Amino acid sequence: MHVVPLPALADNYIWLLHDDHGQALVVDPGEAAPVERALAERQLRLRAVLLTHHHPDHVAGAAALRTRHAVPVYGPQDQRVDCISTPLGDCDELSLEAPQAHFRVLAVPGHTLTHIAYVGEGLLFCGDTLFSLGCGRLFEGTPAQMLASLDRLAALPGDTRVCCGHEYTLANARFAAEVEPANEALQARTREVAALRAAGEPSLPVTLASERAGNPFLRIDSRALIEWGSQQGATDRVTRFAALRSAKDRFRG
Ligand SMILES: [Zn+2]
């Protein structure tokens, strides 16, 4: 299976998956045009659209793609998105015949309350829940909800390739370095990302193992984060996570 991040809008990625027989699906088409272009260039047939959450920069292209290509649209159980043909919830299984692919659905509330992620084919489509070296803002959920969601994602196999909804990695790296200045894995990942971005390449996908080593939001139980948290007056892992998320919200790096 080929995995291609299509840059869209300001800093979104629409994820294109296709096999060697020209069968394709896309995840989170915030606009239709980059998808149509990629399908034409690669001579692919669109067979399915997957959505992670209701925000327009992830779903705005889905209705046009559904109409034009007569494809099913999978997504969360959320009335705010009216183009979903098959709503999915926690632990649902999604089996597609073309491209042949199997995904498990995880409910990952936090960024939004109905946010879902798709796990399968060695890939994780996590929308705006987990970013490389960061995580999504808490627009609807609580810190406890988001932490539980990130815990579930962090427990996936280390070689899982994480496909996030935005190219935020370099900005996230600056904040992560403030929190954990001595983390060598973080420094190595930051150098790698700087080189990729300088060459105009996406910083994604990234392995979950790399994220567990460098992403402060997945390192809430590490000695460094416990120390950082105690300086902020955080007494347990949820308040530590909440302090970390709000420090990131305030950070101007
Ligand atoms: Zn979002």
PDB file of C-alpha atoms in Angstrom, residues 3 104 118-125 130 153-163 204-213 218:
ATOM      1  CA  VAL A   3       0.784   6.264   1.641  1.00  0.00           C
ATOM      2  CA  ARG A 104     -10.069  -0.734  13.649  1.00  0.00           C
ATOM      3  CA  TYR A 118      -8.290   4.507  12.315  1.00  0.00           C
ATOM      4  CA  VAL A 119      -5.668   1.819  12.976  1.00  0.00           C
ATOM      5  CA  GLY A 120      -4.673  -0.745  10.371  1.00  0.00           C
ATOM      6  CA  GLU A 121      -2.208  -1.699   7.651  1.00  0.00           C
ATOM      7  CA  GLY A 122       0.575  -0.588   9.997  1.00  0.00           C
ATOM      8  CA  LEU A 123      -0.854   2.938   9.928  1.00  0.00           C
ATOM      9  CA  LEU A 124      -2.589   5.249  12.369  1.00  0.00           C
ATOM     10  CA  PHE A 125      -4.823   8.033  11.077  1.00  0.00           C
ATOM     11  CA  LEU A 130      -1.728  13.181  18.084  1.00  0.00           C
ATOM     12  CA  LEU A 153      -2.637   5.528  20.782  1.00  0.00           C
ATOM     13  CA  ALA A 154       0.708   5.262  22.576  1.00  0.00           C
ATOM     14  CA  ALA A 155      -0.005   1.582  23.340  1.00  0.00           C
ATOM     15  CA  LEU A 156      -0.039   0.661  19.618  1.00  0.00           C
ATOM     16  CA  PRO A 157       3.018  -1.141  18.180  1.00  0.00           C
ATOM     17  CA  GLY A 158       6.129   1.028  17.910  1.00  0.00           C
ATOM     18  CA  ASP A 159       6.492   0.510  14.172  1.00  0.00           C
ATOM     19  CA  THR A 160       3.010   1.965  13.534  1.00  0.00           C
ATOM     20  CA  ARG A 161       3.346   4.853  11.097  1.00  0.00           C
ATOM     21  CA  VAL A 162       1.519   7.872  12.456  1.00  0.00           C
ATOM     22  CA  CYS A 163      -0.387   9.953   9.878  1.00  0.00           C
ATOM     23  CA  LEU A 204       5.219  12.620   8.302  1.00  0.00           C
ATOM     24  CA  PRO A 205       4.455   9.814   8.665  1.00  0.00           C
ATOM     25  CA  VAL A 206       6.561   9.165  11.749  1.00  0.00           C
ATOM     26  CA  THR A 207       6.824   5.962  13.777  1.00  0.00           C
ATOM     27  CA  LEU A 208       5.067   5.712  17.086  1.00  0.00           C
ATOM     28  CA  ALA A 209       8.360   4.581  18.643  1.00  0.00           C
ATOM     29  CA  SER A 210       9.912   7.894  17.608  1.00  0.00           C
ATOM     30  CA  GLU A 211       6.976   9.774  19.127  1.00  0.00           C
ATOM     31  CA  ARG A 212       7.189   7.856  22.390  1.00  0.00           C
ATOM     32  CA  ALA A 213      10.847   8.876  22.590  1.00  0.00           C
ATOM     33  CA  LEU A 218       3.365  10.799  25.273  1.00  0.00           C
TER      34      LEU A 218
END
